[in-house]
Amino acid sequence: MVKDDKPPEGRSPLASLVKSKGAVVACGFIISIFLLVMTARKIAWSEAADAFSHATWLPWLPLAVAVYLVGMLLRGLRLKQLVSMEAKITVLTASNIVCVGYATNNILPARLGEFARAGMLAERTGLPYALALTVTFLERLLDGLTILCIFVVASLIIPTQEWMHQAAELAGVIFAVAIAFILLLAFAPQHSLMLASQLSAPLGRKWHDRAIALITQVTRGLSCLHDANTTLAVLSTSFFVWVLEGLMYALVMPCFAIPFSPVKAQAVMALTNLGILVPSSPGYVGLYHFICAKALQAVTGQNGLPQFFAMGFLMPNMGFINQHFLQEASKVVSETTALSYAVAVHLVFYVTVTVWGVIAMARYGLELGTTAALAWQAKPMQPLPPESAAERLSVITSVAAVNGKGRQYIQPAPFWPALAEAILPASNLPLSAEESSRCLQFAADFICDELSHLPQNLKPLVKIGITGFRTVTALTCLAPFEKLSLAKRRGVVDAWSYGRISITRKFFKPIRSVALLAFYECPEVQAALDRLATPEAPAVVSEDQEKVGRVNE
Amino acid sequence: MSETNKALRVQVLIIGSGAGGATTANVLADKGFEVVVLEEGERHGLSDYGQSPTTAMRKLYRNFGMTPVMGRIPIGYVEGRCLGGSTEINSGFWHRLPPEFLLRWKARFGLVDFSHELLEPHFEWAETALNVGERGPAGWPKSTQVLNRGIEAMDWSAQEVKRAASGCVNTNTCSTGCPKGAKQGMSVALIPRAEALGVRFLTGCKVKLLLKHGSRITGVLAEIKLEGGSSDLVRIDADFVFVCAGPTQTPTLLRRSGIKEHVGDSFQIHPMLKVTAHFDEIIDAHKSVMPLLQVKEFWPDISIGGSFFSVGHLALNLADNWHENQAEMKNYRNMASYYVAVRGTGGGTVRAKILGDGEPLLKYELSDVDVRHLSQGLARLSTMLLAAGAKEVYPCVFGLGKITSELEAVRWLDESLPRSSLSLTTVHAFSTCPMGERADRCAADSFGKVHGIQNLFVNDASMLPDSPGINPQGTIMALAHRNDQHFAEMHGH
């Protein structure tokens, strides 16, 4: 169903990838070379050699590498969260995919590694390439947002220079536009489809259908944002990813007698990573060093709160602290030292991720050139039955099934049978304990089913209502609802269902109605009603009623 | 992506397989057109029918039966989502459009070639196709007999409502699909005929967008569900498109596709209030077809009749005052449910949601007149049921206890029920794409062609210009048949 979009014959995949993005590649190389030359001109190479020879590598460098590795695993966790509705992958596999992308960025220019990353994600999961690319783009957007937020917080703590603010503002505008676009696609997929159709229709059938296919896959890739839990998890993970990245930057500082300052390091990290969004050479050589060095110089020349965060003065007598530093702590870091620092930080991430990425590629049996070729491939979807009339249909695109791990909006949980029991008069009917339990569970499952199929705009209101109910109950009764006694649960439900607050009555009305419908459709319940209505028949007493009877005696 | 230049091209594409869609498929295929029908729901056999309401809601109902019409008072609305549409889950009750409404529609909406005589053959065609008939007093179940007793006691005018059913054996499964094939839903009556004429029905196929080029519809984008949960987005080109997706889905699809003039602006329903009556005698309403009589004494403003009954639905009806009413559940064999329905003079809209899946957003506000009529209807119905021998009458009104005497009932002739306490439902919706020559209020012309689009037609409940005050299936099918005949004549068949 999905046509394999192969590169033109007679050309290697790598060459094709580079050729197709020729303008961007050329631009990236020009920028990198320019910055390298500008930087190199100002370097006092003897001082740089001196800085490296006097650097204190232990224990800082291994710590920095370890922290960076943990950050990569968190990136893998985030990717796993983003595709959780579409596919199942382990954190390790996801981390490998991320690393391959990063490693490819270190080999190919102009961030072409992102496409390889998308291709590998498609290859590993069977997702369409467009969907995989959407997920990659979403990751990058989350990265940019997180980095911006970190920079803003850091700049509130430490003074930063005007150019840093301007750079952050520019990035902020770009990301705001991108976020608005993403939110439109994610939360208004039907509207996006219509817009895409209208805008592309004048271009002819072929381009119209391609636009439709692309929008369909992109909106599908963004559908993970519909789930609040997934979105929160992804945002949290993104935050920790970049805090750890900043911590890595901080851990390299003492190597060059720069006071350990996590906050300054976060600012440096944020600006450096915003800067390398610009297309550049493989591994961002030149651009990375330039921005990192400038940012470090800008923040280390500032006074104020940073002293509070400088661990140097807390441990002045520790052997591994360079005593030479304590005399130089208040000085601005020199250009040479700043560049040396930048080189060291760059090497930490470059070497770590490239080694990991190459190992991952080797493990999956891929050649470096083929990695780029993955950008063109995706698994075909399940074909339609050939005898169906639909075989003659023109398929624009295929969408995979949602990951079958039960994405029902309202998930069954112990709360629901407890709620059903509080609503329903099971204990007043001559039902056995097993019958009662079965019927209550059936009613609970039916409630979850029905609420999950409400119109989409009402579902969040239901969740808010249930959360509110459970929270208020827990606060007022000092225990979760499902742990309360039946009598107490019934009291709570009655207060909400028949109390004076109109909105709680309205909220509980459909829940009560659905529960009653399901419960009384159970054959066991109808048989129990018949027993109640027949005075001559011997009463069937449930186990609970027997216990109550014995207690009363 | 596959080569889209080889798109499937059909002569007539019909969206929806309910009363309007199945009629259109039959007529046009019979006239020699090549017809394909796209149906969002699944195809079900008789073995899938007649199951419990909870199972039926999952299989046959849109949103599992949870489709609220929003307003100051939410109103529960149900429609079918399966091959055959709502005809698979309705009562099969049949009416012809009363002459009074025929004239009113003609005057208000400028309908041409619209008269009792001209519609007669179309009603006859539909009634023959669906075996429409009466059961006769000899075949009345107990719930109908008690209703008749009350009508006679009040000396009101009433009639046995004809049904689209043949050989009904009282399985009481009208709302869950008739497993005997007695009720003539489209899946039993017209769809097999259409398939024999060469019509292709594609189920699990939801139309996402109508593709428009200038003043023509060139085709549709549709999503076909495959086994395993994956889906294909396909393009189907068509010379003519008939949208018969129902009174809520049709306007939503049109609006999603940029066709908005008088579409979804005039949503009408028959708001319905249910009551349950408790008798001394055994009724066993859960074992018989719903009551077959309708009171015409107060028509068109108020209609009184019988409602579907099961033990679960009894609990539903008693839910508003559950603490007071739950003890009555054991007497379910002595109980039956009835309704009062009003024609609906309020107004509503149907819109496609911008956020989310583009599904319909239904809004309706009851008018004060509606509330008065519901109140009066409750008074009349309760009085009648008490006269029929009911001991108590339990209305679906929060905070209103059981009615045990005529004195308690007649209060509502002069007072209005508290609006916020009403628990209302409806199974009849229409008028979201009204037809007629009045371009200032109609979405389509007198024969269902959408104004401003050369090859797009609406042919379902949404085309009814206004609330008809009766069960609408007969009117829908007759008008659809009329429109289809006209279309065929216009295009040389």
PDB file of N, CA, C and O in Angstrom, chain A residues 246-303:
ATOM      1  N   GLY A 246      23.146  20.417  31.217  1.00  0.00           N
ATOM      2  CA  GLY A 246      23.755  21.569  31.882  1.00  0.00           C
ATOM      3  C   GLY A 246      24.695  21.147  32.992  1.00  0.00           C
ATOM      4  O   GLY A 246      25.750  21.752  33.202  1.00  0.00           O
ATOM      5  N   LEU A 247      24.326  20.092  33.677  1.00  0.00           N
ATOM      6  CA  LEU A 247      25.199  19.573  34.750  1.00  0.00           C
ATOM      7  C   LEU A 247      26.515  19.063  34.163  1.00  0.00           C
ATOM      8  O   LEU A 247      27.595  19.234  34.759  1.00  0.00           O
ATOM      9  N   MET A 248      26.428  18.473  32.969  1.00  0.00           N
ATOM     10  CA  MET A 248      27.650  18.026  32.283  1.00  0.00           C
ATOM     11  C   MET A 248      28.570  19.220  32.014  1.00  0.00           C
ATOM     12  O   MET A 248      29.777  19.154  32.235  1.00  0.00           O
ATOM     13  N   TYR A 249      27.951  20.308  31.523  1.00  0.00           N
ATOM     14  CA  TYR A 249      28.732  21.518  31.292  1.00  0.00           C
ATOM     15  C   TYR A 249      29.377  22.003  32.585  1.00  0.00           C
ATOM     16  O   TYR A 249      30.531  22.435  32.609  1.00  0.00           O
ATOM     17  N   ALA A 250      28.635  21.933  33.663  1.00  0.00           N
ATOM     18  CA  ALA A 250      29.155  22.412  34.956  1.00  0.00           C
ATOM     19  C   ALA A 250      30.311  21.563  35.443  1.00  0.00           C
ATOM     20  O   ALA A 250      31.273  22.063  36.027  1.00  0.00           O
ATOM     21  N   LEU A 251      30.250  20.255  35.178  1.00  0.00           N
ATOM     22  CA  LEU A 251      31.280  19.344  35.686  1.00  0.00           C
ATOM     23  C   LEU A 251      32.608  19.519  34.952  1.00  0.00           C
ATOM     24  O   LEU A 251      33.659  19.095  35.453  1.00  0.00           O
ATOM     25  N   VAL A 252      32.564  20.102  33.753  1.00  0.00           N
ATOM     26  CA  VAL A 252      33.817  20.344  33.013  1.00  0.00           C
ATOM     27  C   VAL A 252      34.477  21.644  33.482  1.00  0.00           C
ATOM     28  O   VAL A 252      35.674  21.839  33.295  1.00  0.00           O
ATOM     29  N   MET A 253      33.728  22.500  34.102  1.00  0.00           N
ATOM     30  CA  MET A 253      34.281  23.801  34.532  1.00  0.00           C
ATOM     31  C   MET A 253      35.485  23.667  35.449  1.00  0.00           C
ATOM     32  O   MET A 253      36.517  24.289  35.206  1.00  0.00           O
ATOM     33  N   PRO A 254      35.410  22.875  36.506  1.00  0.00           N
ATOM     34  CA  PRO A 254      36.569  22.793  37.423  1.00  0.00           C
ATOM     35  C   PRO A 254      37.839  22.260  36.747  1.00  0.00           C
ATOM     36  O   PRO A 254      38.932  22.448  37.262  1.00  0.00           O
ATOM     37  N   CYS A 255      37.688  21.584  35.587  1.00  0.00           N
ATOM     38  CA  CYS A 255      38.885  21.089  34.881  1.00  0.00           C
ATOM     39  C   CYS A 255      39.801  22.240  34.523  1.00  0.00           C
ATOM     40  O   CYS A 255      41.021  22.095  34.478  1.00  0.00           O
ATOM     41  N   PHE A 256      39.206  23.380  34.280  1.00  0.00           N
ATOM     42  CA  PHE A 256      39.974  24.550  33.839  1.00  0.00           C
ATOM     43  C   PHE A 256      39.951  25.652  34.888  1.00  0.00           C
ATOM     44  O   PHE A 256      40.061  26.833  34.578  1.00  0.00           O
ATOM     45  N   ALA A 257      39.810  25.249  36.114  1.00  0.00           N
ATOM     46  CA  ALA A 257      39.841  26.179  37.251  1.00  0.00           C
ATOM     47  C   ALA A 257      38.740  27.219  37.180  1.00  0.00           C
ATOM     48  O   ALA A 257      38.872  28.319  37.687  1.00  0.00           O
ATOM     49  N   ILE A 258      37.662  26.871  36.552  1.00  0.00           N
ATOM     50  CA  ILE A 258      36.487  27.756  36.538  1.00  0.00           C
ATOM     51  C   ILE A 258      35.580  27.294  37.671  1.00  0.00           C
ATOM     52  O   ILE A 258      35.328  26.098  37.805  1.00  0.00           O
ATOM     53  N   PRO A 259      35.079  28.205  38.502  1.00  0.00           N
ATOM     54  CA  PRO A 259      34.233  27.775  39.634  1.00  0.00           C
ATOM     55  C   PRO A 259      33.040  26.958  39.148  1.00  0.00           C
ATOM     56  O   PRO A 259      32.379  27.295  38.160  1.00  0.00           O
ATOM     57  N   PHE A 260      32.808  25.863  39.863  1.00  0.00           N
ATOM     58  CA  PHE A 260      31.663  25.006  39.537  1.00  0.00           C
ATOM     59  C   PHE A 260      30.374  25.778  39.768  1.00  0.00           C
ATOM     60  O   PHE A 260      30.046  26.138  40.896  1.00  0.00           O
ATOM     61  N   SER A 261      29.646  26.068  38.722  1.00  0.00           N
ATOM     62  CA  SER A 261      28.425  26.859  38.834  1.00  0.00           C
ATOM     63  C   SER A 261      27.345  26.246  37.961  1.00  0.00           C
ATOM     64  O   SER A 261      27.306  26.479  36.751  1.00  0.00           O
ATOM     65  N   PRO A 262      26.453  25.466  38.566  1.00  0.00           N
ATOM     66  CA  PRO A 262      25.411  24.813  37.765  1.00  0.00           C
ATOM     67  C   PRO A 262      24.532  25.817  37.020  1.00  0.00           C
ATOM     68  O   PRO A 262      24.118  25.564  35.895  1.00  0.00           O
ATOM     69  N   VAL A 263      24.278  26.956  37.657  1.00  0.00           N
ATOM     70  CA  VAL A 263      23.366  27.915  37.020  1.00  0.00           C
ATOM     71  C   VAL A 263      24.029  28.549  35.808  1.00  0.00           C
ATOM     72  O   VAL A 263      23.429  28.649  34.725  1.00  0.00           O
ATOM     73  N   LYS A 264      25.292  28.958  35.966  1.00  0.00           N
ATOM     74  CA  LYS A 264      26.001  29.517  34.802  1.00  0.00           C
ATOM     75  C   LYS A 264      26.108  28.474  33.711  1.00  0.00           C
ATOM     76  O   LYS A 264      25.975  28.779  32.519  1.00  0.00           O
ATOM     77  N   ALA A 265      26.366  27.267  34.121  1.00  0.00           N
ATOM     78  CA  ALA A 265      26.503  26.190  33.142  1.00  0.00           C
ATOM     79  C   ALA A 265      25.210  25.993  32.370  1.00  0.00           C
ATOM     80  O   ALA A 265      25.224  25.737  31.160  1.00  0.00           O
ATOM     81  N   GLN A 266      24.055  26.108  33.047  1.00  0.00           N
ATOM     82  CA  GLN A 266      22.777  25.965  32.349  1.00  0.00           C
ATOM     83  C   GLN A 266      22.625  27.056  31.289  1.00  0.00           C
ATOM     84  O   GLN A 266      22.167  26.798  30.179  1.00  0.00           O
ATOM     85  N   ALA A 267      23.053  28.280  31.652  1.00  0.00           N
ATOM     86  CA  ALA A 267      22.942  29.379  30.681  1.00  0.00           C
ATOM     87  C   ALA A 267      23.843  29.125  29.478  1.00  0.00           C
ATOM     88  O   ALA A 267      23.446  29.335  28.325  1.00  0.00           O
ATOM     89  N   VAL A 268      25.063  28.664  29.751  1.00  0.00           N
ATOM     90  CA  VAL A 268      26.000  28.377  28.662  1.00  0.00           C
ATOM     91  C   VAL A 268      25.456  27.256  27.786  1.00  0.00           C
ATOM     92  O   VAL A 268      25.465  27.325  26.556  1.00  0.00           O
ATOM     93  N   MET A 269      24.996  26.215  28.438  1.00  0.00           N
ATOM     94  CA  MET A 269      24.446  25.081  27.690  1.00  0.00           C
ATOM     95  C   MET A 269      23.278  25.519  26.825  1.00  0.00           C
ATOM     96  O   MET A 269      23.169  25.141  25.655  1.00  0.00           O
ATOM     97  N   ALA A 270      22.378  26.329  27.389  1.00  0.00           N
ATOM     98  CA  ALA A 270      21.179  26.746  26.660  1.00  0.00           C
ATOM     99  C   ALA A 270      21.560  27.520  25.415  1.00  0.00           C
ATOM    100  O   ALA A 270      21.066  27.243  24.315  1.00  0.00           O
ATOM    101  N   LEU A 271      22.445  28.485  25.582  1.00  0.00           N
ATOM    102  CA  LEU A 271      22.816  29.296  24.423  1.00  0.00           C
ATOM    103  C   LEU A 271      23.563  28.487  23.378  1.00  0.00           C
ATOM    104  O   LEU A 271      23.339  28.652  22.172  1.00  0.00           O
ATOM    105  N   THR A 272      24.436  27.617  23.828  1.00  0.00           N
ATOM    106  CA  THR A 272      25.193  26.801  22.875  1.00  0.00           C
ATOM    107  C   THR A 272      24.255  25.942  22.047  1.00  0.00           C
ATOM    108  O   THR A 272      24.375  25.865  20.815  1.00  0.00           O
ATOM    109  N   ASN A 273      23.316  25.314  22.692  1.00  0.00           N
ATOM    110  CA  ASN A 273      22.415  24.416  21.968  1.00  0.00           C
ATOM    111  C   ASN A 273      21.405  25.160  21.105  1.00  0.00           C
ATOM    112  O   ASN A 273      20.961  24.651  20.082  1.00  0.00           O
ATOM    113  N   LEU A 274      21.042  26.364  21.516  1.00  0.00           N
ATOM    114  CA  LEU A 274      20.198  27.172  20.633  1.00  0.00           C
ATOM    115  C   LEU A 274      20.993  27.574  19.401  1.00  0.00           C
ATOM    116  O   LEU A 274      20.470  27.605  18.284  1.00  0.00           O
ATOM    117  N   GLY A 275      22.269  27.835  19.626  1.00  0.00           N
ATOM    118  CA  GLY A 275      23.100  28.279  18.515  1.00  0.00           C
ATOM    119  C   GLY A 275      23.324  27.213  17.474  1.00  0.00           C
ATOM    120  O   GLY A 275      23.364  27.498  16.271  1.00  0.00           O
ATOM    121  N   ILE A 276      23.466  25.983  17.895  1.00  0.00           N
ATOM    122  CA  ILE A 276      23.767  24.934  16.909  1.00  0.00           C
ATOM    123  C   ILE A 276      22.533  24.477  16.143  1.00  0.00           C
ATOM    124  O   ILE A 276      22.599  23.511  15.379  1.00  0.00           O
ATOM    125  N   LEU A 277      21.412  25.138  16.340  1.00  0.00           N
ATOM    126  CA  LEU A 277      20.263  24.902  15.469  1.00  0.00           C
ATOM    127  C   LEU A 277      20.573  25.381  14.058  1.00  0.00           C
ATOM    128  O   LEU A 277      19.991  24.888  13.080  1.00  0.00           O
ATOM    129  N   VAL A 278      21.487  26.346  13.963  1.00  0.00           N
ATOM    130  CA  VAL A 278      21.886  26.846  12.645  1.00  0.00           C
ATOM    131  C   VAL A 278      22.626  25.731  11.919  1.00  0.00           C
ATOM    132  O   VAL A 278      23.472  25.056  12.517  1.00  0.00           O
ATOM    133  N   PRO A 279      22.337  25.533  10.631  1.00  0.00           N
ATOM    134  CA  PRO A 279      23.059  24.473   9.901  1.00  0.00           C
ATOM    135  C   PRO A 279      24.560  24.724   9.918  1.00  0.00           C
ATOM    136  O   PRO A 279      25.005  25.855   9.748  1.00  0.00           O
ATOM    137  N   SER A 280      25.325  23.671  10.127  1.00  0.00           N
ATOM    138  CA  SER A 280      26.769  23.839  10.213  1.00  0.00           C
ATOM    139  C   SER A 280      27.443  22.555   9.763  1.00  0.00           C
ATOM    140  O   SER A 280      26.814  21.656   9.210  1.00  0.00           O
ATOM    141  N   SER A 281      28.704  22.490  10.041  1.00  0.00           N
ATOM    142  CA  SER A 281      29.502  21.335   9.618  1.00  0.00           C
ATOM    143  C   SER A 281      29.156  20.126  10.476  1.00  0.00           C
ATOM    144  O   SER A 281      28.488  20.254  11.502  1.00  0.00           O
ATOM    145  N   PRO A 282      29.646  18.967  10.079  1.00  0.00           N
ATOM    146  CA  PRO A 282      29.425  17.781  10.911  1.00  0.00           C
ATOM    147  C   PRO A 282      29.952  18.014  12.316  1.00  0.00           C
ATOM    148  O   PRO A 282      31.063  18.526  12.499  1.00  0.00           O
ATOM    149  N   GLY A 283      29.130  17.598  13.304  1.00  0.00           N
ATOM    150  CA  GLY A 283      29.546  17.762  14.696  1.00  0.00           C
ATOM    151  C   GLY A 283      29.553  19.199  15.161  1.00  0.00           C
ATOM    152  O   GLY A 283      30.022  19.483  16.264  1.00  0.00           O
ATOM    153  N   TYR A 284      29.053  20.100  14.352  1.00  0.00           N
ATOM    154  CA  TYR A 284      28.938  21.540  14.693  1.00  0.00           C
ATOM    155  C   TYR A 284      30.299  22.164  15.002  1.00  0.00           C
ATOM    156  O   TYR A 284      30.399  23.115  15.781  1.00  0.00           O
ATOM    157  N   VAL A 285      31.342  21.583  14.437  1.00  0.00           N
ATOM    158  CA  VAL A 285      32.693  22.098  14.705  1.00  0.00           C
ATOM    159  C   VAL A 285      32.779  23.549  14.250  1.00  0.00           C
ATOM    160  O   VAL A 285      32.337  23.897  13.171  1.00  0.00           O
ATOM    161  N   GLY A 286      33.327  24.324  15.086  1.00  0.00           N
ATOM    162  CA  GLY A 286      33.441  25.751  14.777  1.00  0.00           C
ATOM    163  C   GLY A 286      32.310  26.530  15.417  1.00  0.00           C
ATOM    164  O   GLY A 286      32.534  27.375  16.285  1.00  0.00           O
ATOM    165  N   LEU A 287      31.138  26.255  14.999  1.00  0.00           N
ATOM    166  CA  LEU A 287      29.970  26.975  15.531  1.00  0.00           C
ATOM    167  C   LEU A 287      29.818  26.705  17.025  1.00  0.00           C
ATOM    168  O   LEU A 287      29.607  27.614  17.826  1.00  0.00           O
ATOM    169  N   TYR A 288      29.919  25.446  17.369  1.00  0.00           N
ATOM    170  CA  TYR A 288      29.769  25.045  18.781  1.00  0.00           C
ATOM    171  C   TYR A 288      30.797  25.749  19.655  1.00  0.00           C
ATOM    172  O   TYR A 288      30.472  26.346  20.687  1.00  0.00           O
ATOM    173  N   HIS A 289      32.042  25.682  19.224  1.00  0.00           N
ATOM    174  CA  HIS A 289      33.123  26.220  20.039  1.00  0.00           C
ATOM    175  C   HIS A 289      32.982  27.728  20.175  1.00  0.00           C
ATOM    176  O   HIS A 289      33.205  28.292  21.252  1.00  0.00           O
ATOM    177  N   PHE A 290      32.619  28.352  19.107  1.00  0.00           N
ATOM    178  CA  PHE A 290      32.484  29.811  19.123  1.00  0.00           C
ATOM    179  C   PHE A 290      31.426  30.252  20.129  1.00  0.00           C
ATOM    180  O   PHE A 290      31.661  31.093  20.998  1.00  0.00           O
ATOM    181  N   ILE A 291      30.256  29.676  20.015  1.00  0.00           N
ATOM    182  CA  ILE A 291      29.144  30.100  20.878  1.00  0.00           C
ATOM    183  C   ILE A 291      29.394  29.718  22.331  1.00  0.00           C
ATOM    184  O   ILE A 291      29.160  30.505  23.256  1.00  0.00           O
ATOM    185  N   CYS A 292      29.906  28.513  22.531  1.00  0.00           N
ATOM    186  CA  CYS A 292      30.136  28.045  23.896  1.00  0.00           C
ATOM    187  C   CYS A 292      31.143  28.943  24.609  1.00  0.00           C
ATOM    188  O   CYS A 292      30.965  29.350  25.755  1.00  0.00           O
ATOM    189  N   ALA A 293      32.231  29.254  23.892  1.00  0.00           N
ATOM    190  CA  ALA A 293      33.270  30.086  24.497  1.00  0.00           C
ATOM    191  C   ALA A 293      32.745  31.477  24.814  1.00  0.00           C
ATOM    192  O   ALA A 293      33.001  32.019  25.901  1.00  0.00           O
ATOM    193  N   LYS A 294      32.015  32.051  23.883  1.00  0.00           N
ATOM    194  CA  LYS A 294      31.469  33.392  24.095  1.00  0.00           C
ATOM    195  C   LYS A 294      30.491  33.404  25.256  1.00  0.00           C
ATOM    196  O   LYS A 294      30.491  34.330  26.085  1.00  0.00           O
ATOM    197  N   ALA A 295      29.659  32.399  25.317  1.00  0.00           N
ATOM    198  CA  ALA A 295      28.670  32.347  26.396  1.00  0.00           C
ATOM    199  C   ALA A 295      29.339  32.203  27.753  1.00  0.00           C
ATOM    200  O   ALA A 295      28.959  32.840  28.732  1.00  0.00           O
ATOM    201  N   LEU A 296      30.364  31.374  27.792  1.00  0.00           N
ATOM    202  CA  LEU A 296      31.058  31.172  29.062  1.00  0.00           C
ATOM    203  C   LEU A 296      31.713  32.469  29.527  1.00  0.00           C
ATOM    204  O   LEU A 296      31.632  32.834  30.704  1.00  0.00           O
ATOM    205  N   GLN A 297      32.344  33.152  28.622  1.00  0.00           N
ATOM    206  CA  GLN A 297      32.966  34.416  28.984  1.00  0.00           C
ATOM    207  C   GLN A 297      31.918  35.405  29.459  1.00  0.00           C
ATOM    208  O   GLN A 297      32.150  36.155  30.413  1.00  0.00           O
ATOM    209  N   ALA A 298      30.780  35.406  28.818  1.00  0.00           N
ATOM    210  CA  ALA A 298      29.746  36.375  29.176  1.00  0.00           C
ATOM    211  C   ALA A 298      29.233  36.137  30.579  1.00  0.00           C
ATOM    212  O   ALA A 298      28.952  37.083  31.320  1.00  0.00           O
ATOM    213  N   VAL A 299      29.091  34.886  30.990  1.00  0.00           N
ATOM    214  CA  VAL A 299      28.489  34.628  32.308  1.00  0.00           C
ATOM    215  C   VAL A 299      29.511  34.641  33.431  1.00  0.00           C
ATOM    216  O   VAL A 299      29.191  34.972  34.569  1.00  0.00           O
ATOM    217  N   THR A 300      30.748  34.281  33.138  1.00  0.00           N
ATOM    218  CA  THR A 300      31.719  34.196  34.220  1.00  0.00           C
ATOM    219  C   THR A 300      32.231  35.560  34.637  1.00  0.00           C
ATOM    220  O   THR A 300      32.818  35.708  35.698  1.00  0.00           O
ATOM    221  N   GLY A 301      31.999  36.581  33.831  1.00  0.00           N
ATOM    222  CA  GLY A 301      32.443  37.912  34.226  1.00  0.00           C
ATOM    223  C   GLY A 301      31.466  38.601  35.147  1.00  0.00           C
ATOM    224  O   GLY A 301      31.650  39.743  35.537  1.00  0.00           O
ATOM    225  N   GLN A 302      30.373  37.899  35.503  1.00  0.00           N
ATOM    226  CA  GLN A 302      29.312  38.555  36.258  1.00  0.00           C
ATOM    227  C   GLN A 302      29.444  38.254  37.741  1.00  0.00           C
ATOM    228  O   GLN A 302      29.881  37.186  38.156  1.00  0.00           O
ATOM    229  N   ASN A 303      29.055  39.213  38.575  1.00  0.00           N
ATOM    230  CA  ASN A 303      29.056  39.029  40.030  1.00  0.00           C
ATOM    231  C   ASN A 303      27.646  38.708  40.511  1.00  0.00           C
ATOM    232  O   ASN A 303      26.702  38.710  39.752  1.00  0.00           O
TER     233      ASN A 303
END
